[in-house]
Amino acid sequence: MPGSASSVTTEHVTARLIAERTPIAPGAGVELAVVLDIQPGWHTYWRNPGDSGEAPRIDWTLPEGVVAGAIRWPYPELIRVGPLANYGYSGRAVHLVELSVPADWPAGTPLDMRAEAHWLVCAEHCIPESGLLELRLRTAEAAGAADPAWADLFADARRALPRDRLQGALLGAHDDGLRLSIPGVLNPAIQDAEPASVRFFAGSWGLIEHAAPQPWRIGAERLEIDLTPGSLAATADPEGVLVISDGDGAVGAFSVVAERGDVAPSAAQAAERDALTWPLALGLALLGGLILNLMPCVFPVLAIKALSLLDGAGRHALNGLAYTGGALLFFGLLGALLLAMRAGGAAVGWGFQLQYPPFVAVMADVFLVIGLALAGAVTLGGRLMALGGGQTGRGLGGAFGAGALAALVAAPCTAPFMGAALGYGLTLPWGQALSVLLALGLGLALPFLALSLFPALVRWLPRPGPWMETLKQALAFPMLAAAAWLLWVLAVQTGPDGVALGLTGMLLLAFGLWVRERTLLSAPRRRQAGAVTAGATILAALLLGVSTDELDVPARSPEEPANAGRPTLRAQPYSASRLAEARAEGRPVLVNMTAAWCITCLVNERVALSTAATAALLAKHQVRYLKGDWTNRDPAITAYLADFGRSGVPLYVYYPPQGEPRVLPQILTAGSVRETIEAPSTPVRNHQSDSPR
């Protein structure tokens, strides 16, 4: 072996320290190579080892003034280990290091160095190994020529190094994952022939999921790669190596240091967003607010307030304005809170308040109180909700409270036209964004406002009579049903313990109201004791609701069980990796973003999705069905919604085998699902990095 090399052999690796040339000249440098020749079936690791492993390191012992640079890493390969993946090398790994010799080093004086190399070598199990490499290099006034014995080794090692950094790379949120977007022509060899494979190797652990598929595409002179975020995606350095192979198998590697920022949406998403303007968003929000009045939680409030206009007395116009003011104030405050949380970096969207179990528990209590009051079980002194007629019902405070209550119970709902308006509106400056939310509140209040401002419209309502009290009591049951529904939401969020706390709180609340009702007409001392008892029990109920925040989210089954006897739509929990895997296989995918507290979602499930016909349709076309559950707060799903211009659920997206994703209507029918799935697709260039075309 030439004198410019030193080697050591372990059980699985032969390590060598090689100098490219000798002698070396003072004031100049020499390229060293730490070479690891690895037994077949074993591998070592890159600087980011991936899901497991450890990068090699070198501890140098050098004469004073002599400096060894950092390891220059060749691009790695993806080494799959079950469901995980490592970044590393098999066969041979050549790590280049630049050695600098000071100018005052005496020419002719040999330079002795020691390199203690440590590496982890793995197959089915891993073994830490190390070796001491010692090398003496000659020095002279003039540097010698490159040693021909190592010329090919150094040439191959340099070709395996990532090339110059790609300019203009962006890494940003996309769907519930990340998208790496790189402009320009990457490689002259790719200009005329499409790449066969593309893979981004993250240089920082935790930036991405290493084993996840990386769907990619080329369009508008940009390379786009969809990545699954890792546990440190928000803080890890957005850098790494991009490895590309062309149709002939030639490989090029490029250094990537990306800026974090917004990446361009897909063509379909961009077209949908570009079609919206601020005035159009205002109109859609107004129309969506009108439709909200038909929701089962909102309609009783509107109906009872409308009945208060039938007696022909009272300040109807002022009542209508007060009702509208309550709705606008609630939507304004809710919108300001939503925008403030988003500005602070929180991933929240429409209906975010129902992702917090304490709010759900307290809202269940509120609906119980309204239901009991409408049914006549409690009177609450006629002041709390002021939903009915009579002098209290006509009071401006009662009308204002009823408007705020209508907005409160409508807030978790999503109506047609509303999703696109809010999704677009929340991307606007604060003033314009709030105006969209206020337009939604105005639409909600508009029916009652119109009745109060134009008394002639009241003539279209039925004549007053005993039926009004019957209707009022009948409308208690939608409110009680809403309370039961919220308990179910609480069960989804917190499990049986949360339901137990919620039911106990309702029991205490009912007891307190009963005590208050029994003592309203009693002597002052007894009436005061009843008020204190009622207040204490109500406070205890609220505290029980707040305590649900301490409960853990219950575990979910990975797949919904099949229903024997008929075709059943089987859903898997949504994840970017599942979507990417299906897309890589060329399978169509239906994504359903839903929540337990979304009434529209539940209706769509029953009417259009959870049917034997839809199950048979998806089975026929081999559609993979993925369901994202936004019942509890999930920033990944929030990001997915935002990418499609939405701020709340429901959202239904169909990915055909080829072509752009299609957004389905928010109100589904079995026919609309069938039409979307059976419609012809427009092919686009879309590839998967893990498998050649």
Short mmCIF file of C-alpha atoms in Angstrom, two decimals, residues 11 275 416 475:
data_model
loop_
_atom_site.label_atom_id
_atom_site.label_comp_id
_atom_site.label_asym_id
_atom_site.label_seq_id
_atom_site.Cartn_x
_atom_site.Cartn_y
_atom_site.Cartn_z
CA GLU A 11 -15.56 -7.17 12.15
CA ALA A 275 -62.15 33.72 -8.39
CA PRO A 416 -73.34 26.57 1.91
CA LEU A 475 -89.18 24.09 20.36
#
